[in-house]
Amino acid sequence: MDIFHSLQAQNYYQKKVNLGLAMKIYDLMFSLRWYEIGLAVASYLFIHFWRQRNRNGVPLSWPMLGMLPSLVVNLDRMYDWITEVLKAQGGTCVFRGPWLSNMQSVMTCDPRNIEYALKIHFSNYPKGKDFHRVFEDLLGDGIFNADAESWRLQRKIASLQFNSRGFRQFTANTVQDMVEKRLVPLLADVADRNATVDLQDVFLRYTFDNTCTAVFGKNPGCLAEDLPEVPFAKAFDDGVEATLYRHVMPRVCWKVFRALRIGKERQFHRALKPLREFVDDLISYKRKALAAGDGAAGEMQDLLSCFMGCPDNFYTDKFLRDTVMNFVIAGRDTSGVALTWFFWCLSRHPDVEENILNELRGILTRRSGGGDVDGAFTGKELQDCVYLHAALTETLRLYPSVPIDHKGVLHEDVLPDGTRILPGTRFLYSIYSLGRMEDIWGLDCLEFKPERWISVGEEGEVRMKNESMYKFLAFNAGPRVCLGKEMAYAQMKSAAAGILRRFRVRVVENHKVKPKLSLILTMKNGLNVTLTKRDLECGT
């Protein structure tokens, strides 16, 4: 009994001591001023930063927020920042997003990892649910947003159309007419007025008109001399720009913004209506023409007419709308942006420009034996322009139109470089960084050198050098390689040759050139240039 009372006394005493200690801590917390608490938090963050500051280039991983603060701080130079991180990490880095977010990623520019995901283990790296959610409002279930059987079916159908002789000839004629009857006269007017023009804006209009004509069979007229604002084109730009912010925000945030229609999601919602109305009106018009027995719609070789020419109206309006929207996005921005960076590179490398001019002079010289010297460059002549092709390819190596792409991950896997990757993680590959790696392209990887793409055969013939598509990803690789690659090169070469033949293009002095934060590597400030007429046939 005495022992029992003794234990009770000890327990009572211990509780009293604990209670007293808790009260002291409570009093201490409430006696601290706000700046003392702030100092304590700052000290913790400083120690956390100090411990991680030299971790071989890995972005700081903050409590709860992960590496998101580092991304936000470097958002204005995101592509170069990712390149610096990947260089420091040997080509691959694990990016940790905020707690409970969908931003956990493996970033890489290692060709072995890229080939593994895009080809060898293709089935484990689909576009994925996250990608589909981000783009579903704009791309629907189209080919660039589809996986598995839906993607395979659309790929097969699109491949048949792209490889048909009628469609190829139709697009070739469209490009040639657009250069000679629209692009060159517009720039000639600018030169006559000694005016300044944003060449990026002009090229985006050129490729947009080209793409809409090839896909819809209708020219929206963006390249008219007064450079009008076309509602469809404006809505298209707004929609693509707003989509980017879904990539750099946790899913829950942009979904809330979409539900409330605030911020970029409000812009996105406003853009969707004119986009869908434009496409739906075209589909309705062509359906009525076919139903009335009007052969004109069926005889046209544009992509929409080819799809709608199938018996029994096989395709639904939604399928057609999603399909044409996918191909407009793929064909418009990519080529227009590439041409912009190409002319900027030429402005900094006059020797490269002179080599291209010599190649074009050679064509005109061969024509002088009986050909039409004043006529537009033909598709066959442009195919023989190896140096021009190499210069455009070198531009795309350093300034790929799509700087970053990503895939989903279905099952746990180990990449060739030993990096473990979990389901639900994003497999993100930086095409921009890929062209800036010394171990891939050599010590001169940052130099603009078209010669790296040219080889000389045993008989002295000059030809393009073949490089692995997993080193040069401007047109993607593996089963999803771009169907319109040849069409894109024809579009770019025709515009570049037509302009260089008739104009000297000079970038306005002190014009600041930097990439814009976008899904496409557009220039933030455009490319302001002046033009002076020249006569290449006369050697001037």
XYZ file of C-alpha atoms in Angstrom:
540
model
C 0.000 0.000 0.000
C 2.848 2.409 0.775
C 4.422 1.547 -2.564
C 1.108 2.287 -4.331
C 0.819 5.718 -2.678
C 4.458 6.429 -3.488
C 3.900 5.708 -7.194
C 0.816 7.897 -7.225
C 2.810 10.754 -5.725
C 5.560 10.348 -8.307
C 3.062 10.346 -11.197
C 1.347 13.422 -9.806
C 4.665 15.211 -9.479
C 5.746 14.263 -13.023
C 2.457 15.510 -14.496
C 2.882 18.787 -12.651
C 6.401 19.209 -13.995
C 5.236 18.435 -17.562
C 2.338 20.840 -17.241
C 4.632 23.550 -15.968
C 7.074 22.975 -18.846
C 4.238 23.120 -21.392
C 2.990 26.375 -19.908
C 6.483 27.873 -20.128
C 6.760 26.879 -23.798
C 3.268 28.276 -24.447
C 4.185 31.569 -22.752
C 7.482 31.713 -24.692
C 5.740 31.223 -28.059
C 3.288 34.026 -27.432
C 5.976 36.302 -26.064
C 7.912 36.097 -29.371
C 7.381 38.965 -31.740
C 6.644 38.494 -35.421
C 10.175 39.417 -36.475
C 11.634 36.800 -34.126
C 9.457 34.115 -35.692
C 10.427 35.397 -39.134
C 14.100 35.248 -38.187
C 13.702 31.643 -37.053
C 11.998 30.648 -40.320
C 14.622 32.521 -42.361
C 17.396 30.770 -40.418
C 15.835 27.393 -41.182
C 15.533 28.191 -44.887
C 19.116 29.501 -44.976
C 20.446 26.314 -43.371
C 18.345 24.256 -45.807
C 19.761 26.252 -48.739
C 23.330 25.992 -47.402
C 23.112 22.223 -47.119
C 21.940 21.872 -50.714
C 23.786 24.670 -52.490
C 26.523 22.471 -54.006
C 24.520 19.395 -54.918
C 26.015 19.047 -58.406
C 23.592 21.423 -60.083
C 20.399 19.809 -58.755
C 17.641 22.429 -58.200
C 16.856 23.036 -54.532
C 14.056 20.876 -53.172
C 12.038 22.893 -50.656
C 9.715 21.428 -48.021
C 6.214 20.891 -49.452
C 7.057 22.899 -52.597
C 9.699 20.614 -54.061
C 11.765 22.187 -56.843
C 8.928 24.432 -58.053
C 10.493 27.646 -56.601
C 13.639 27.069 -58.681
C 11.505 26.632 -61.798
C 9.486 29.774 -61.067
C 12.629 31.868 -60.453
C 14.041 30.719 -63.815
C 10.755 30.729 -65.735
C 11.855 33.587 -68.000
C 14.862 31.518 -69.142
C 13.406 28.070 -68.578
C 14.961 26.310 -71.585
C 18.493 27.500 -70.791
C 18.017 26.729 -67.093
C 16.942 23.146 -67.886
C 19.990 22.845 -70.153
C 22.319 23.988 -67.343
C 20.750 21.509 -64.909
C 21.024 18.614 -67.373
C 24.626 19.452 -68.225
C 25.537 19.465 -64.544
C 23.729 16.148 -64.013
C 25.196 14.286 -66.963
C 22.054 14.472 -69.081
C 19.312 13.356 -66.666
C 17.739 14.889 -63.555
C 14.819 13.946 -61.318
C 12.500 16.941 -60.815
C 10.385 16.890 -57.663
C 7.226 18.974 -57.805
C 5.073 20.210 -54.919
C 3.569 17.696 -52.514
C 0.507 15.916 -53.966
C 0.995 17.615 -57.350
C 1.291 15.931 -60.750
C 4.662 17.554 -61.510
C 7.056 14.732 -60.571
C 9.301 14.307 -63.623
C 12.432 12.737 -64.976
C 14.094 15.303 -67.263
C 16.611 14.048 -69.801
C 18.492 14.859 -72.981
C 20.348 11.534 -73.105
C 19.785 9.970 -76.572
C 19.854 6.493 -75.015
C 16.961 7.325 -72.702
C 15.047 9.066 -75.482
C 15.382 6.128 -77.891
C 14.379 3.739 -75.107
C 11.154 5.649 -74.375
C 10.236 6.679 -77.926
C 11.059 3.388 -79.642
C 12.374 0.411 -77.662
C 9.826 0.562 -74.821
C 7.295 2.693 -76.706
C 4.232 1.030 -75.164
C 5.270 2.013 -71.621
C 5.560 5.721 -72.497
C 2.262 6.925 -74.007
C 1.106 10.526 -74.141
C -0.691 9.684 -70.950
C -3.698 10.967 -69.039
C -1.994 14.179 -67.881
C -1.118 15.166 -71.450
C -4.634 14.359 -72.617
C -6.214 16.427 -69.825
C -4.049 19.447 -70.642
C -4.900 19.404 -74.356
C -8.360 17.854 -74.437
C -10.156 21.206 -74.870
C -7.980 22.177 -77.838
C -7.038 18.864 -79.495
C -9.883 16.627 -78.361
C -9.145 13.014 -79.290
C -7.019 13.923 -82.319
C -3.856 12.128 -83.353
C -1.462 14.180 -81.209
C -3.571 13.631 -78.096
C -4.451 9.976 -78.640
C -2.867 6.705 -77.531
C -3.173 2.995 -78.226
C -5.706 1.870 -80.867
C -7.175 5.344 -81.412
C -3.718 6.694 -82.268
C -2.834 3.733 -84.495
C -6.038 4.076 -86.519
C -5.618 7.830 -87.009
C -1.934 7.421 -87.852
C -2.756 4.863 -90.551
C -5.474 7.054 -92.082
C -3.341 10.213 -92.005
C -0.323 8.397 -93.441
C -2.338 7.261 -96.465
C -3.454 10.832 -97.136
C -0.021 12.416 -96.654
C 1.619 9.919 -98.981
C -0.974 10.149 -101.746
C 0.276 11.697 -104.994
C -2.708 14.037 -105.234
C -2.192 15.531 -101.777
C 1.568 15.947 -102.296
C 1.050 17.760 -105.601
C -1.706 19.904 -104.129
C 0.481 21.049 -101.195
C 3.473 21.671 -103.484
C 1.379 23.932 -105.740
C -0.105 25.691 -102.705
C 3.336 26.500 -101.281
C 4.690 27.790 -104.590
C 1.658 30.027 -105.172
C 1.776 31.348 -101.607
C 5.426 32.378 -101.949
C 5.181 33.955 -105.393
C 1.736 35.564 -105.174
C 1.470 36.464 -101.491
C 4.719 36.415 -99.525
C 7.090 38.052 -102.033
C 4.664 40.868 -103.081
C 4.005 41.661 -99.403
C 7.718 41.980 -98.644
C 8.318 43.948 -101.870
C 5.802 46.519 -100.658
C 7.649 46.740 -97.314
C 10.956 47.254 -99.149
C 9.476 49.954 -101.406
C 8.266 51.876 -98.355
C 11.587 51.470 -96.498
C 9.478 50.170 -93.638
C 10.238 47.808 -90.771
C 8.327 44.549 -90.496
C 8.096 41.801 -87.901
C 9.324 38.837 -89.914
C 8.050 36.350 -87.321
C 4.513 37.691 -87.737
C 4.845 37.430 -91.526
C 6.112 33.849 -91.394
C 3.394 32.728 -88.986
C 0.820 34.203 -91.363
C 2.494 32.484 -94.323
C 2.538 29.056 -92.679
C -0.970 29.524 -91.265
C -2.425 30.298 -94.716
C -0.455 27.402 -96.190
C -1.564 24.943 -93.534
C -5.230 25.983 -93.610
C -5.263 25.632 -97.396
C -3.704 22.160 -97.197
C -5.926 20.993 -94.337
C -9.230 22.823 -95.016
C -8.933 23.768 -98.658
C -9.536 27.374 -97.633
C -7.080 30.265 -97.402
C -7.971 32.481 -94.400
C -6.100 35.423 -95.972
C -3.724 36.263 -93.116
C -0.979 37.208 -95.602
C -2.881 40.048 -97.265
C -0.847 43.249 -97.699
C -2.670 45.087 -94.915
C -1.862 42.184 -92.521
C -5.431 41.872 -91.209
C -6.348 40.306 -87.895
C -8.189 37.058 -88.586
C -10.436 35.965 -85.671
C -9.624 32.282 -86.158
C -5.867 32.924 -86.139
C -6.089 35.199 -83.075
C -8.171 32.639 -81.175
C -5.718 29.947 -82.223
C -2.767 31.908 -80.761
C -4.632 32.601 -77.510
C -5.575 28.954 -77.097
C -2.038 27.647 -77.630
C -0.545 30.255 -75.278
C -3.041 29.513 -72.507
C -2.346 25.782 -72.773
C 1.287 26.294 -71.731
C 0.284 27.440 -68.266
C -1.374 24.092 -67.650
C 2.079 22.512 -68.032
C 3.781 24.609 -65.351
C 0.919 24.638 -62.805
C -0.280 21.820 -60.535
C -3.330 20.185 -62.060
C -5.649 21.189 -59.235
C -4.779 24.877 -59.747
C -5.565 25.136 -63.444
C -8.698 23.023 -63.019
C -9.957 25.473 -60.390
C -9.057 28.374 -62.705
C -10.921 26.647 -65.546
C -14.014 26.110 -63.404
C -13.967 29.772 -62.306
C -12.857 30.994 -65.754
C -10.146 33.260 -64.434
C -6.613 34.075 -65.592
C -5.366 32.258 -68.692
C -8.274 29.815 -68.466
C -10.644 32.688 -69.189
C -8.593 33.496 -72.298
C -8.679 29.824 -73.244
C -12.467 29.596 -72.896
C -12.970 32.669 -75.086
C -10.658 31.260 -77.761
C -12.427 27.909 -78.087
C -15.726 29.270 -79.438
C -14.424 30.960 -82.640
C -12.071 28.018 -83.256
C -14.860 25.477 -83.161
C -17.281 27.664 -85.109
C -14.754 28.166 -87.929
C -14.048 24.444 -88.280
C -17.679 23.376 -87.851
C -18.809 25.805 -90.578
C -16.286 24.302 -93.006
C -17.338 20.755 -92.175
C -21.007 21.648 -92.586
C -20.353 23.327 -95.941
C -18.461 20.350 -97.345
C -20.982 17.827 -96.054
C -23.803 19.705 -97.814
C -21.770 19.938 -101.022
C -21.152 16.190 -101.018
C -24.790 15.395 -100.166
C -26.002 17.622 -103.038
C -23.789 15.755 -105.466
C -21.457 18.712 -105.993
C -18.232 17.128 -107.191
C -16.131 20.156 -106.321
C -15.804 19.232 -102.644
C -14.837 15.656 -103.402
C -12.405 16.527 -106.179
C -10.325 18.818 -103.976
C -7.143 17.347 -102.534
C -7.083 19.104 -99.167
C -6.991 16.876 -96.088
C -10.571 17.564 -94.984
C -11.972 16.751 -98.423
C -9.948 13.531 -98.531
C -11.397 12.400 -95.196
C -14.930 13.427 -96.125
C -14.710 11.768 -99.515
C -14.908 8.339 -97.871
C -18.166 6.425 -98.539
C -21.059 6.410 -96.029
C -19.775 9.511 -94.196
C -17.544 7.264 -92.101
C -16.153 10.072 -89.922
C -18.154 12.039 -87.351
C -18.042 15.833 -87.176
C -16.159 15.636 -83.859
C -13.526 13.337 -85.350
C -13.074 15.669 -88.313
C -12.852 18.757 -86.084
C -10.288 17.148 -83.780
C -8.273 15.895 -86.757
C -8.016 19.195 -88.608
C -7.246 21.129 -85.388
C -4.357 18.750 -84.669
C -2.848 19.218 -88.118
C -3.244 23.002 -88.082
C -1.298 23.190 -84.805
C 1.376 20.829 -86.120
C 1.858 22.610 -89.437
C 1.454 26.282 -88.617
C 3.655 27.359 -85.740
C 6.523 24.915 -86.188
C 7.583 25.947 -89.711
C 6.891 29.658 -89.162
C 9.024 29.787 -86.024
C 11.833 27.790 -87.660
C 11.985 30.276 -90.560
C 12.212 33.162 -88.089
C 15.215 31.658 -86.263
C 16.767 30.763 -89.637
C 16.841 34.372 -90.833
C 18.128 35.532 -87.451
C 20.978 33.009 -87.706
C 21.766 34.215 -91.244
C 21.965 37.812 -89.981
C 24.733 36.724 -87.615
C 26.519 34.499 -90.161
C 26.832 36.306 -93.531
C 29.174 33.568 -94.771
C 26.349 31.039 -94.493
C 24.011 33.392 -96.355
C 26.575 33.792 -99.133
C 26.920 30.010 -99.502
C 23.139 29.701 -99.908
C 23.104 32.527 -102.453
C 25.819 30.767 -104.458
C 23.698 27.608 -104.453
C 20.687 29.570 -105.760
C 22.851 31.328 -108.384
C 23.911 27.899 -109.609
C 20.272 26.984 -110.254
C 19.648 30.201 -112.181
C 22.840 29.680 -114.218
C 21.728 26.192 -115.235
C 18.369 27.625 -116.236
C 19.914 30.212 -118.523
C 20.526 27.494 -121.095
C 16.833 27.572 -122.007
C 14.793 27.498 -118.803
C 12.574 30.185 -117.367
C 15.053 32.327 -115.411
C 12.289 34.458 -113.884
C 10.121 31.544 -112.756
C 9.785 30.324 -109.177
C 12.129 27.665 -107.882
C 10.609 24.252 -108.529
C 10.345 21.449 -106.010
C 13.054 19.485 -107.839
C 15.425 22.470 -107.814
C 14.903 22.996 -104.096
C 15.556 19.315 -103.406
C 19.013 19.844 -104.902
C 19.743 22.755 -102.506
C 21.776 20.698 -100.041
C 23.412 23.642 -98.263
C 20.067 25.414 -97.767
C 18.637 22.188 -96.368
C 21.640 21.852 -94.046
C 21.298 25.455 -92.815
C 17.618 24.930 -91.983
C 18.465 21.671 -90.193
C 21.203 23.374 -88.184
C 18.697 26.050 -87.204
C 16.329 23.368 -85.940
C 19.142 21.699 -84.002
C 19.809 24.846 -81.996
C 16.279 26.289 -82.022
C 13.808 23.392 -82.270
C 10.259 24.602 -82.817
C 9.042 22.351 -79.979
C 11.727 22.807 -77.296
C 10.356 20.313 -74.751
C 8.071 17.293 -74.954
C 6.927 14.719 -72.447
C 5.323 11.299 -72.069
C 3.466 9.470 -69.346
C 4.765 6.335 -67.599
C 2.561 3.239 -67.213
C 4.837 0.855 -65.303
C 7.922 1.168 -63.140
C 11.048 1.066 -65.282
C 14.789 1.703 -65.318
C 16.195 3.901 -68.088
C 19.438 2.927 -69.869
C 21.461 5.396 -67.772
C 20.227 3.704 -64.573
C 17.546 6.236 -63.590
C 14.525 4.610 -61.923
C 11.171 5.939 -63.109
C 7.808 5.301 -61.432
C 4.237 5.123 -62.772
C 2.562 8.522 -62.862
C 5.883 10.313 -63.367
C 6.383 12.515 -66.424
C 9.152 11.471 -68.797
C 10.268 14.893 -70.019
C 12.872 15.214 -72.777
C 14.434 18.553 -73.662
C 14.966 18.836 -77.409
C 16.432 22.316 -76.867
C 19.081 20.924 -74.491
C 19.844 18.004 -76.808
C 21.399 20.339 -79.396
C 23.618 21.991 -76.760
C 25.449 18.976 -75.363
C 29.180 18.747 -76.072
C 29.264 14.971 -75.629
C 26.653 14.646 -78.398
C 27.624 17.351 -80.906
C 31.223 18.182 -79.972
C 32.953 21.179 -78.420
C 31.494 23.455 -81.119
C 27.891 22.454 -80.290
C 26.839 26.085 -79.681
C 28.167 27.237 -83.078
C 25.897 27.608 -86.095
C 27.627 25.311 -88.642
C 25.539 23.883 -91.506
C 28.679 22.029 -92.623
C 28.196 19.494 -89.830
C 25.232 18.129 -91.823
C 27.051 17.791 -95.160
C 29.123 14.909 -96.471
C 30.952 14.411 -99.770
C 30.623 11.104 -101.613
C 33.357 9.124 -103.336
C 32.594 10.825 -106.646
C 32.527 14.297 -105.110
C 28.750 14.587 -104.846
C 27.505 16.717 -101.958
C 24.720 15.246 -99.851
C 23.077 15.452 -96.456
C 24.694 13.476 -93.661
C 22.422 11.072 -91.811
C 22.286 11.509 -88.045
C 20.344 9.507 -85.502
C 16.799 10.835 -85.092
C 17.330 10.450 -81.339
C 20.067 13.091 -81.495
C 18.060 15.391 -83.772
C 14.478 15.421 -82.506
C 13.007 18.422 -84.320
C 10.505 16.101 -86.029
C 10.124 13.652 -83.138
C 11.260 10.044 -83.518
C 10.122 6.454 -83.362
C 6.559 5.430 -84.293
C 5.340 9.011 -83.718
C 7.821 10.629 -86.107
C 6.267 13.618 -87.907
C 4.256 12.707 -91.018
C 4.658 16.208 -92.438
C 8.464 16.418 -92.284
C 8.992 16.612 -96.042
C 6.118 19.050 -96.433
C 7.637 21.268 -93.719
C 11.045 21.321 -95.414
C 9.439 22.150 -98.774
C 7.485 24.987 -97.166
C 10.583 26.417 -95.441
C 12.945 26.029 -98.404
C 10.501 27.620 -100.830
C 10.033 30.680 -98.578
C 13.744 31.007 -97.749
C 14.854 30.714 -101.391
C 12.145 33.074 -102.649
C 13.097 35.761 -100.119
C 16.887 35.463 -100.390
C 16.650 35.592 -104.172
C 14.930 38.997 -104.084
C 15.807 40.695 -100.775
C 18.614 41.486 -98.389
C 17.192 40.994 -94.913
C 18.763 42.914 -92.022
C 17.690 42.713 -88.377
C 16.998 46.136 -86.851
C 19.928 47.327 -84.751
C 19.661 46.634 -81.002
C 16.594 44.449 -81.496
C 16.434 42.073 -78.511
C 15.970 38.428 -79.426
C 14.958 35.905 -76.772
C 12.599 32.920 -76.640
C 9.084 33.381 -75.348
C 7.762 31.031 -72.690
C 5.443 28.994 -74.886
C 4.848 25.489 -76.167
C 6.509 26.672 -79.386
C 9.919 28.418 -79.440
C 8.613 31.771 -80.660
C 10.632 34.976 -80.242
C 9.291 37.065 -77.381
C 9.752 40.383 -79.218
C 9.299 39.098 -82.751
C 12.028 39.742 -85.358
C 11.997 43.295 -86.679
C 13.834 43.612 -89.985
C 14.352 45.920 -92.934
C 14.476 44.707 -96.533
C 16.418 45.870 -99.562
C 15.671 44.531 -103.025
C 18.303 42.581 -104.899
C 18.485 40.883 -108.289
C 20.246 37.553 -107.854
C 19.967 36.814 -111.586
C 22.197 39.805 -112.290
C 24.594 38.941 -109.479
C 23.587 41.857 -107.248
